[in-house]
Amino acid sequence: MEWKNKSDVVIVGGGIVGIATAYYLALLGRKDVTVVEKGTVCNGSTGRCGAGIRAQWGTEMNCRLGIAALDIFETLEGEFGMSVGLNQGGYLLVAYTEKEFENLKKGMALQNSLGIQSRTVTLAEAREICPALDASDAAGFTYHARDGHADPFLTAFAYLEAAKKLGVSYHRNTECTGITVRGGKATGVDTAKGHIDADVVINCSGAYSQIVAKFAGVDLPNWGERHEIMVTEPVDDGVCPPMLMSFSGNYYIQQRPHGSIICGMSPAGHPQDFRNRTTWQFITEMSRVLNKLLPVTKDIRVVRHWAGLYDMTPDGSPIIGETDVKNFYHSTGYSGHGFMLAPIAGKVLAQQLTGNTPDIDLSMLDYRRFARGELILEPNIT
Ligand SMILES: Cc1cc2nc3c(=O)[nH]c(=O)nc-3n(C[C@H](O)[C@H](O)[C@H](O)COP(=O)(O)OP(=O)(O)OC[C@H]3O[C@@H](n4cnc5c(N)ncnc54)[C@H](O)[C@@H]3O)c2cc1C
């Protein structure tokens, strides 16, 4: 890819958030966009995620983003002429106490008021949706049929190919090592391959975003948190078509189209490190949970097990918008839901930066909300 020392917009971080943002910027008219990625495409959290997509959220902002993201995912194959591996088997949320079920129903009422057609289901219906399920100890379930998952690699590469066709430059193995600020404005980035002057710099560096923000003297409250995930050998079709998820049960479990089961849980102690290390404790505990919920999985083998980073914020909601340094924007802090939100977040930020009216007003996701004490606490996360 040809190297240029000047670009209208430079995006730091070439995961799904950076790539989708670049695509929508180019689509909406800002053609001179450069993405600098310190590794390769999908080498960050995007290539390590569970890739679930849902609209069953507990805050209005996440519900609006979630359903808008689903609307986009449903059109991507047509738009790109490439598969993104979208599979809509729904999300089946499981509550284990009456109180938790009441909270899920509260979330469902909010979702329904925003046009999201989630509903409660009985244990018998839950078993129709997920035939191998053993959840007789559950207090209740909610379900939204349009939820599901996509393939993170196919999605990222489809966005990237489309972005390149619109003129976006994507530089792999190009670490951003500094951000130049003059007169309170970001004016460019230093990289391992040289300096690029820029009118706008966008920080999309995921779990590394607090480090990149610091290059411009901006303090973000984000931190990286290591999460593990595993995939099994294939089992019969139809064992677990929906994403089974419980916030108190601390799990997400789903069968992929080729039959394997992918599952994860939040780690004990919430380790804050960048090592992507895996542990036996995870396999042991995750297998116990999987076997209890889906007894047919008892003797199957784990094929692969890996770790990746959640880019956490104090309220579990993302940080999107400009900082005190002018022309320096952030689209970070997506915790465990940045894959699904990337299309809509990228589109809305691009609308903002091209003078279009944003589909959704994201001003409350400004990073100053932490200083103001206006946290957007999302209940529907593990
Ligand atoms: C185990 C696990 C399960 C998950 N499950 C889901 C799920 O089911 N659904 C969902 O929506 N989300 C899920 N997520 C979260 C999701 O993966 C992330 O929110 C999403 O991928 C964030 O995308 P991103 O582009 O911000 O980050 P990344 O994909 O991490 O991209 C950031 C990029 O920035 C690059 N970078 C960092 N520093 C620099 C620098 N100085 N210079 C240049 N480049 C730099 C990195 O190399 C990286 O490629 C999961 C995450 C994990 C770890």
Short mmCIF file of C-alpha atoms and ligand atoms in Angstrom, two decimals:
data_model
loop_
_atom_site.label_atom_id
_atom_site.label_comp_id
_atom_site.label_asym_id
_atom_site.label_seq_id
_atom_site.Cartn_x
_atom_site.Cartn_y
_atom_site.Cartn_z
CA MET A 1 0.00 0.00 0.00
CA GLU A 2 1.40 3.39 -1.01
CA TRP A 3 2.65 5.49 1.91
CA LYS A 4 1.48 9.11 2.14
CA ASN A 5 2.72 11.69 4.62
CA LYS A 6 -0.62 13.51 4.67
CA SER A 7 -4.13 12.18 5.12
CA ASP A 8 -7.44 13.87 5.86
CA VAL A 9 -8.26 11.36 8.61
CA VAL A 10 -5.91 8.92 10.36
CA ILE A 11 -7.45 6.07 12.33
CA VAL A 12 -5.23 4.39 14.92
CA GLY A 13 -6.19 0.71 15.25
CA GLY A 14 -7.40 -1.52 12.46
CA GLY A 15 -9.86 -3.82 14.25
CA ILE A 16 -13.55 -3.94 13.38
CA VAL A 17 -14.22 -0.50 14.93
CA GLY A 18 -11.43 1.24 13.01
CA ILE A 19 -12.22 -0.54 9.75
CA ALA A 20 -15.98 0.09 9.90
CA THR A 21 -15.38 3.75 10.79
CA ALA A 22 -13.00 4.11 7.84
CA TYR A 23 -15.55 2.52 5.50
CA TYR A 24 -18.41 4.83 6.51
CA LEU A 25 -16.18 7.91 6.41
CA ALA A 26 -15.19 7.09 2.82
CA LEU A 27 -18.76 6.19 1.89
CA LEU A 28 -19.98 9.54 3.20
CA GLY A 29 -17.38 11.49 1.29
CA ARG A 30 -14.17 11.69 3.34
CA LYS A 31 -12.17 9.63 0.87
CA ASP A 32 -8.66 10.39 2.16
CA VAL A 33 -8.66 8.05 5.16
CA THR A 34 -5.66 6.10 6.46
CA VAL A 35 -5.78 3.30 9.03
CA VAL A 36 -2.57 2.42 10.89
CA GLU A 37 -2.55 -0.99 12.57
CA LYS A 38 0.36 -2.18 14.69
CA GLY A 39 -0.26 -5.84 13.84
CA THR A 40 -2.47 -7.46 11.22
CA VAL A 41 -6.19 -7.39 10.46
CA CYS A 42 -8.13 -9.04 13.32
CA ASN A 43 -5.08 -9.57 15.52
CA GLY A 44 -6.73 -7.70 18.39
CA SER A 45 -10.00 -8.49 20.16
CA THR A 46 -11.94 -8.68 16.88
CA GLY A 47 -10.24 -11.92 15.87
CA ARG A 48 -10.65 -13.37 19.36
CA CYS A 49 -14.30 -12.64 20.08
CA GLY A 50 -17.52 -14.65 20.43
CA ALA A 51 -19.08 -12.42 17.74
CA GLY A 52 -22.56 -12.45 19.25
CA ILE A 53 -24.98 -9.73 18.13
CA ARG A 54 -27.95 -8.75 20.24
CA ALA A 55 -30.51 -6.05 20.90
CA GLN A 56 -31.50 -7.32 24.37
CA TRP A 57 -29.90 -4.59 26.44
CA GLY A 58 -30.85 -2.82 29.66
CA THR A 59 -30.03 0.81 28.81
CA GLU A 60 -31.83 2.85 26.17
CA MET A 61 -28.56 3.78 24.48
CA ASN A 62 -27.43 0.17 24.09
CA CYS A 63 -30.91 -0.93 22.93
CA ARG A 64 -30.89 1.78 20.26
CA LEU A 65 -27.36 0.88 19.18
CA GLY A 66 -28.07 -2.87 19.32
CA ILE A 67 -31.16 -2.81 17.11
CA ALA A 68 -29.57 -0.36 14.69
CA ALA A 69 -26.54 -2.65 14.49
CA LEU A 70 -28.79 -5.61 13.71
CA ASP A 71 -30.50 -3.58 10.97
CA ILE A 72 -27.07 -2.97 9.43
CA PHE A 73 -25.81 -6.55 9.82
CA GLU A 74 -28.91 -7.77 7.95
CA THR A 75 -27.95 -5.65 4.93
CA LEU A 76 -24.17 -6.21 4.82
CA GLU A 77 -24.07 -9.19 2.48
CA GLY A 78 -26.14 -7.31 -0.07
CA GLU A 79 -24.06 -4.16 0.34
CA PHE A 80 -20.67 -5.89 0.06
CA GLY A 81 -21.52 -8.86 -2.13
CA MET A 82 -19.57 -10.93 0.41
CA SER A 83 -20.74 -13.19 3.23
CA VAL A 84 -20.29 -11.92 6.78
CA GLY A 85 -21.49 -15.25 8.21
CA LEU A 86 -24.64 -13.77 9.75
CA ASN A 87 -26.72 -16.39 11.55
CA GLN A 88 -29.82 -15.29 13.46
CA GLY A 89 -30.64 -18.04 15.93
CA GLY A 90 -31.69 -15.55 18.59
CA TYR A 91 -30.35 -14.95 22.11
CA LEU A 92 -31.99 -16.91 24.91
CA LEU A 93 -31.30 -15.07 28.19
CA VAL A 94 -31.54 -17.20 31.33
CA ALA A 95 -32.40 -15.84 34.80
CA TYR A 96 -31.78 -17.91 37.92
CA THR A 97 -33.71 -15.91 40.53
CA GLU A 98 -37.07 -14.14 40.49
CA LYS A 99 -35.24 -10.84 41.02
CA GLU A 100 -33.04 -11.45 38.02
CA PHE A 101 -36.05 -12.43 35.92
CA GLU A 102 -37.80 -9.21 37.00
CA ASN A 103 -34.74 -7.27 35.79
CA LEU A 104 -34.77 -9.10 32.46
CA LYS A 105 -38.46 -8.26 32.09
CA LYS A 106 -37.74 -4.62 32.92
CA GLY A 107 -35.15 -4.63 30.15
CA MET A 108 -37.63 -6.34 27.84
CA ALA A 109 -40.25 -3.63 28.47
CA LEU A 110 -37.66 -1.01 27.50
CA GLN A 111 -36.66 -3.04 24.43
CA ASN A 112 -40.31 -3.46 23.35
CA SER A 113 -40.88 0.30 23.74
CA LEU A 114 -38.04 0.81 21.24
CA GLY A 115 -39.38 -1.69 18.71
CA ILE A 116 -37.26 -4.68 19.76
CA GLN A 117 -39.53 -7.71 19.76
CA SER A 118 -38.05 -9.63 22.67
CA ARG A 119 -40.40 -11.75 24.77
CA THR A 120 -40.49 -14.07 27.75
CA VAL A 121 -40.58 -17.79 27.05
CA THR A 122 -41.47 -20.75 29.26
CA LEU A 123 -39.10 -23.61 29.98
CA ALA A 124 -40.98 -25.74 27.44
CA GLU A 125 -40.57 -23.05 24.76
CA ALA A 126 -36.93 -22.58 25.75
CA ARG A 127 -36.43 -26.29 25.03
CA GLU A 128 -38.04 -25.92 21.62
CA ILE A 129 -35.65 -23.07 20.84
CA CYS A 130 -32.67 -24.92 22.31
CA PRO A 131 -33.44 -28.68 22.16
CA ALA A 132 -30.50 -29.91 24.25
CA LEU A 133 -31.09 -27.45 27.09
CA ASP A 134 -31.30 -28.59 30.69
CA ALA A 135 -32.26 -25.48 32.67
CA SER A 136 -34.89 -26.74 35.08
CA ASP A 137 -33.28 -24.58 37.79
CA ALA A 138 -33.92 -21.38 35.80
CA ALA A 139 -36.43 -18.79 37.07
CA GLY A 140 -37.27 -17.53 33.57
CA PHE A 141 -36.11 -16.72 30.06
CA THR A 142 -36.33 -13.90 27.52
CA TYR A 143 -35.74 -14.37 23.81
CA HIS A 144 -35.22 -12.18 20.78
CA ALA A 145 -35.26 -14.07 17.48
CA ARG A 146 -33.31 -11.48 15.43
CA ASP A 147 -30.25 -11.69 17.69
CA GLY A 148 -27.46 -14.03 16.60
CA HIS A 149 -23.86 -13.91 15.52
CA ALA A 150 -21.66 -13.19 12.50
CA ASP A 151 -18.15 -14.23 11.56
CA PRO A 152 -15.71 -11.59 12.85
CA PHE A 153 -13.06 -12.38 10.22
CA LEU A 154 -15.49 -12.32 7.30
CA THR A 155 -17.10 -9.14 8.62
CA ALA A 156 -13.81 -7.30 9.13
CA PHE A 157 -12.43 -8.37 5.73
CA ALA A 158 -15.70 -7.49 3.96
CA TYR A 159 -15.63 -3.98 5.47
CA LEU A 160 -11.93 -3.65 4.65
CA GLU A 161 -12.31 -4.68 1.01
CA ALA A 162 -15.22 -2.26 0.60
CA ALA A 163 -13.26 0.52 2.33
CA LYS A 164 -10.23 -0.04 0.07
CA LYS A 165 -12.44 0.18 -3.01
CA LEU A 166 -13.51 3.61 -1.75
CA GLY A 167 -9.85 4.68 -1.45
CA VAL A 168 -9.07 3.95 2.21
CA SER A 169 -5.40 3.10 2.91
CA TYR A 170 -4.79 0.35 5.47
CA HIS A 171 -1.23 -0.09 6.78
CA ARG A 172 -0.49 -3.31 8.66
CA ASN A 173 2.54 -3.60 10.97
CA THR A 174 2.49 0.17 11.46
CA GLU A 175 2.43 1.08 15.12
CA CYS A 176 1.37 4.57 16.13
CA THR A 177 4.04 5.85 18.51
CA GLY A 178 2.87 9.41 19.05
CA ILE A 179 0.22 12.01 18.29
CA THR A 180 1.24 15.55 17.48
CA VAL A 181 -0.79 18.32 19.09
CA ARG A 182 -0.39 22.00 18.19
CA GLY A 183 -2.41 24.81 19.75
CA GLY A 184 -4.72 22.27 21.44
CA LYS A 185 -5.43 20.47 18.13
CA ALA A 186 -4.32 17.05 16.91
CA THR A 187 -2.31 17.56 13.73
CA GLY A 188 -0.99 14.11 12.92
CA VAL A 189 0.47 10.83 14.09
CA ASP A 190 3.98 9.44 14.42
CA THR A 191 4.29 5.83 13.35
CA ALA A 192 6.99 3.22 13.06
CA LYS A 193 7.04 4.00 9.30
CA GLY A 194 7.06 7.78 9.56
CA HIS A 195 4.89 10.79 10.34
CA ILE A 196 1.46 11.44 8.80
CA ASP A 197 -0.11 14.91 8.95
CA ALA A 198 -3.85 14.67 9.56
CA ASP A 199 -6.82 16.98 9.99
CA VAL A 200 -8.55 14.43 12.22
CA VAL A 201 -7.15 11.57 14.32
CA ILE A 202 -9.44 8.82 15.63
CA ASN A 203 -8.40 6.46 18.39
CA CYS A 204 -9.81 2.99 17.64
CA SER A 205 -7.08 1.02 19.37
CA GLY A 206 -9.34 -1.11 21.55
CA ALA A 207 -7.81 -2.28 24.81
CA TYR A 208 -4.74 -0.12 24.07
CA SER A 209 -6.78 3.05 23.73
CA GLN A 210 -5.72 4.60 27.03
CA ILE A 211 -2.08 4.28 25.89
CA VAL A 212 -2.80 5.89 22.51
CA ALA A 213 -4.89 8.66 24.13
CA LYS A 214 -1.96 9.47 26.40
CA PHE A 215 0.18 10.24 23.32
CA ALA A 216 -1.97 13.38 23.02
CA GLY A 217 -2.07 14.01 26.77
CA VAL A 218 -5.65 12.70 27.12
CA ASP A 219 -6.48 10.50 30.11
CA LEU A 220 -9.03 7.81 29.33
CA PRO A 221 -10.34 5.66 32.17
CA ASN A 222 -10.20 2.45 30.04
CA TRP A 223 -8.35 -0.71 30.92
CA GLY A 224 -7.75 -4.06 29.21
CA GLU A 225 -9.28 -7.14 30.83
CA ARG A 226 -8.30 -10.64 29.73
CA HIS A 227 -11.18 -13.00 28.84
CA GLU A 228 -10.95 -16.63 27.77
CA ILE A 229 -13.12 -18.50 25.31
CA MET A 230 -13.14 -22.01 23.83
CA VAL A 231 -14.57 -24.00 20.96
CA THR A 232 -15.46 -27.71 20.89
CA GLU A 233 -15.49 -30.35 18.20
CA PRO A 234 -18.75 -30.40 16.19
CA VAL A 235 -21.90 -31.98 17.64
CA ASP A 236 -25.21 -32.78 15.93
CA ASP A 237 -27.09 -29.94 14.29
CA GLY A 238 -29.68 -28.16 16.40
CA VAL A 239 -28.14 -28.79 19.84
CA CYS A 240 -27.97 -25.08 20.68
CA PRO A 241 -29.08 -22.79 17.85
CA PRO A 242 -29.49 -19.62 19.96
CA MET A 243 -26.84 -17.86 22.01
CA LEU A 244 -27.56 -19.06 25.55
CA MET A 245 -26.56 -16.34 27.94
CA SER A 246 -26.89 -15.69 31.65
CA PHE A 247 -25.56 -12.67 33.50
CA SER A 248 -25.73 -14.26 36.98
CA GLY A 249 -24.80 -17.69 35.57
CA ASN A 250 -21.82 -15.98 33.91
CA TYR A 251 -21.78 -17.75 30.55
CA TYR A 252 -22.47 -17.43 26.84
CA ILE A 253 -22.79 -20.59 24.77
CA GLN A 254 -23.67 -21.05 21.12
CA GLN A 255 -23.46 -23.66 18.39
CA ARG A 256 -21.86 -22.49 15.15
CA PRO A 257 -23.25 -23.45 11.72
CA HIS A 258 -20.63 -26.21 11.26
CA GLY A 259 -21.65 -27.81 14.59
CA SER A 260 -18.97 -26.77 17.07
CA ILE A 261 -19.92 -25.00 20.27
CA ILE A 262 -18.26 -21.75 21.23
CA CYS A 263 -18.50 -20.59 24.84
CA GLY A 264 -17.02 -18.17 27.30
CA MET A 265 -17.39 -16.67 30.74
CA SER A 266 -16.03 -13.67 32.62
CA PRO A 267 -12.85 -14.51 34.50
CA ALA A 268 -12.54 -14.64 38.28
CA GLY A 269 -10.55 -11.67 39.54
CA HIS A 270 -11.02 -9.75 36.25
CA PRO A 271 -7.31 -9.88 35.29
CA GLN A 272 -5.98 -6.63 33.90
CA ASP A 273 -3.10 -7.57 31.65
CA PHE A 274 -2.18 -7.65 27.98
CA ARG A 275 -0.80 -11.19 27.87
CA ASN A 276 -3.69 -13.11 26.27
CA ARG A 277 -2.72 -16.03 28.51
CA THR A 278 -4.98 -19.09 28.85
CA THR A 279 -5.62 -21.15 31.98
CA TRP A 280 -6.71 -24.68 32.92
CA GLN A 281 -9.13 -23.18 35.44
CA PHE A 282 -11.13 -21.70 32.56
CA ILE A 283 -11.43 -24.98 30.64
CA THR A 284 -12.39 -26.84 33.81
CA GLU A 285 -15.02 -24.34 34.96
CA MET A 286 -16.39 -23.62 31.47
CA SER A 287 -16.74 -27.36 30.71
CA ARG A 288 -18.64 -27.86 33.97
CA VAL A 289 -21.11 -25.09 33.05
CA LEU A 290 -21.43 -26.35 29.45
CA ASN A 291 -22.05 -29.98 30.48
CA LYS A 292 -24.69 -28.95 33.02
CA LEU A 293 -26.65 -26.80 30.54
CA LEU A 294 -26.20 -29.07 27.53
CA PRO A 295 -25.71 -32.61 28.92
CA VAL A 296 -25.15 -34.02 25.39
CA THR A 297 -21.78 -32.25 25.39
CA LYS A 298 -20.43 -34.43 28.23
CA ASP A 299 -17.87 -36.47 26.30
CA ILE A 300 -16.92 -34.05 23.55
CA ARG A 301 -13.47 -32.57 23.13
CA VAL A 302 -12.28 -28.99 23.29
CA VAL A 303 -10.62 -28.11 19.99
CA ARG A 304 -9.25 -24.68 20.72
CA HIS A 305 -9.04 -22.27 23.62
CA TRP A 306 -7.73 -18.73 23.52
CA ALA A 307 -7.85 -15.37 25.27
CA GLY A 308 -8.46 -11.80 24.22
CA LEU A 309 -8.97 -8.41 25.77
CA TYR A 310 -12.13 -6.55 26.71
CA ASP A 311 -11.56 -2.80 26.47
CA MET A 312 -13.30 -1.85 29.71
CA THR A 313 -14.71 1.45 30.97
CA PRO A 314 -16.01 2.20 34.49
CA ASP A 315 -19.65 1.83 33.34
CA GLY A 316 -19.26 -0.87 30.67
CA SER A 317 -20.43 1.57 27.96
CA PRO A 318 -18.28 2.88 25.11
CA ILE A 319 -16.55 6.23 24.78
CA ILE A 320 -17.36 7.92 21.47
CA GLY A 321 -16.61 11.50 20.46
CA GLU A 322 -14.07 14.31 20.56
CA THR A 323 -11.82 14.97 23.53
CA ASP A 324 -10.41 18.20 25.01
CA VAL A 325 -7.78 17.97 22.28
CA LYS A 326 -9.60 19.24 19.19
CA ASN A 327 -9.83 16.96 16.16
CA PHE A 328 -8.86 13.98 18.31
CA TYR A 329 -11.76 11.53 18.52
CA HIS A 330 -12.29 8.23 20.30
CA SER A 331 -14.34 5.17 19.53
CA THR A 332 -13.27 2.84 22.30
CA GLY A 333 -14.31 1.09 25.50
CA TYR A 334 -16.62 -1.48 23.92
CA SER A 335 -16.13 -4.04 26.68
CA GLY A 336 -17.60 -7.37 25.44
CA HIS A 337 -19.83 -5.91 22.75
CA GLY A 338 -17.70 -3.98 20.29
CA PHE A 339 -18.01 -6.43 17.45
CA MET A 340 -21.77 -6.03 17.29
CA LEU A 341 -21.73 -2.25 17.82
CA ALA A 342 -18.92 -1.46 15.38
CA PRO A 343 -21.14 -1.02 12.29
CA ILE A 344 -23.51 1.46 13.90
CA ALA A 345 -20.82 3.21 15.96
CA GLY A 346 -18.66 3.59 12.85
CA LYS A 347 -21.58 4.88 10.82
CA VAL A 348 -22.69 7.44 13.41
CA LEU A 349 -19.19 8.78 14.06
CA ALA A 350 -18.68 9.08 10.30
CA GLN A 351 -22.00 10.96 10.00
CA GLN A 352 -20.78 13.35 12.69
CA LEU A 353 -17.47 13.91 10.91
CA THR A 354 -19.06 14.54 7.53
CA GLY A 355 -21.65 17.09 8.63
CA ASN A 356 -24.57 14.63 8.35
CA THR A 357 -27.24 14.26 11.01
CA PRO A 358 -26.29 11.21 13.10
CA ASP A 359 -28.84 8.35 13.13
CA ILE A 360 -28.41 8.28 16.93
CA ASP A 361 -27.30 11.09 19.23
CA LEU A 362 -24.17 9.72 20.89
CA SER A 363 -23.30 12.85 22.88
CA MET A 364 -23.97 11.10 26.21
CA LEU A 365 -21.11 8.66 25.39
CA ASP A 366 -18.65 11.54 25.68
CA TYR A 367 -15.68 10.65 27.94
CA ARG A 368 -16.34 13.63 30.21
CA ARG A 369 -19.35 11.76 31.64
CA PHE A 370 -17.03 10.02 34.10
CA ALA A 371 -15.86 13.36 35.55
CA ARG A 372 -19.50 14.50 35.73
CA GLY A 373 -20.49 11.26 37.48
CA GLU A 374 -23.05 10.50 34.75
CA LEU A 375 -22.35 6.82 34.28
CA ILE A 376 -24.44 4.76 31.83
CA LEU A 377 -24.48 1.54 33.83
CA GLU A 378 -25.50 -1.38 31.65
CA PRO A 379 -27.15 -4.18 33.69
CA ASN A 380 -27.17 -6.76 30.88
CA ILE A 381 -23.53 -7.75 31.02
CA THR A 382 -21.65 -10.49 32.89
C1 LIG B 1 -13.25 -13.54 24.53
C2 LIG B 1 -14.00 -12.39 23.93
C3 LIG B 1 -15.33 -12.56 23.56
C4 LIG B 1 -16.05 -11.49 22.99
N1 LIG B 1 -17.33 -11.69 22.57
C5 LIG B 1 -17.99 -10.69 21.95
C6 LIG B 1 -19.30 -10.91 21.44
O1 LIG B 1 -19.87 -11.99 21.55
N2 LIG B 1 -19.91 -9.87 20.79
C7 LIG B 1 -19.31 -8.65 20.65
O2 LIG B 1 -19.93 -7.74 20.08
N3 LIG B 1 -18.07 -8.42 21.15
C8 LIG B 1 -17.41 -9.40 21.78
N4 LIG B 1 -16.16 -9.17 22.28
C9 LIG B 1 -15.63 -7.81 22.26
C10 LIG B 1 -15.10 -7.46 20.89
O3 LIG B 1 -14.12 -8.39 20.49
C11 LIG B 1 -14.47 -6.07 20.94
O4 LIG B 1 -15.31 -5.16 21.61
C12 LIG B 1 -14.21 -5.55 19.52
O5 LIG B 1 -13.50 -6.49 18.77
C13 LIG B 1 -13.49 -4.24 19.63
O6 LIG B 1 -13.02 -3.90 18.34
P1 LIG B 1 -11.86 -2.83 18.22
O7 LIG B 1 -11.65 -2.59 16.80
O8 LIG B 1 -12.18 -1.69 19.13
O9 LIG B 1 -10.63 -3.53 18.94
P2 LIG B 1 -9.49 -4.52 18.31
O10 LIG B 1 -10.06 -5.56 17.45
O11 LIG B 1 -8.68 -4.96 19.48
O12 LIG B 1 -8.68 -3.54 17.42
C14 LIG B 1 -7.83 -2.55 17.96
C15 LIG B 1 -6.57 -2.61 17.15
O13 LIG B 1 -5.73 -1.54 17.55
C16 LIG B 1 -4.41 -1.96 17.33
N5 LIG B 1 -3.52 -1.08 18.06
C17 LIG B 1 -3.37 -0.96 19.40
N6 LIG B 1 -2.43 -0.03 19.68
C18 LIG B 1 -2.01 0.44 18.49
C19 LIG B 1 -1.03 1.41 18.13
N7 LIG B 1 -0.30 2.08 19.05
N8 LIG B 1 -0.83 1.65 16.81
C20 LIG B 1 -1.55 0.98 15.86
N9 LIG B 1 -2.46 0.04 16.16
C21 LIG B 1 -2.68 -0.21 17.46
C22 LIG B 1 -4.41 -3.40 17.83
O14 LIG B 1 -3.35 -4.14 17.28
C23 LIG B 1 -5.78 -3.89 17.38
O15 LIG B 1 -5.72 -4.62 16.17
C24 LIG B 1 -15.42 -10.21 22.84
C25 LIG B 1 -14.09 -10.05 23.20
C26 LIG B 1 -13.37 -11.13 23.73
C27 LIG B 1 -11.94 -10.92 24.12
#
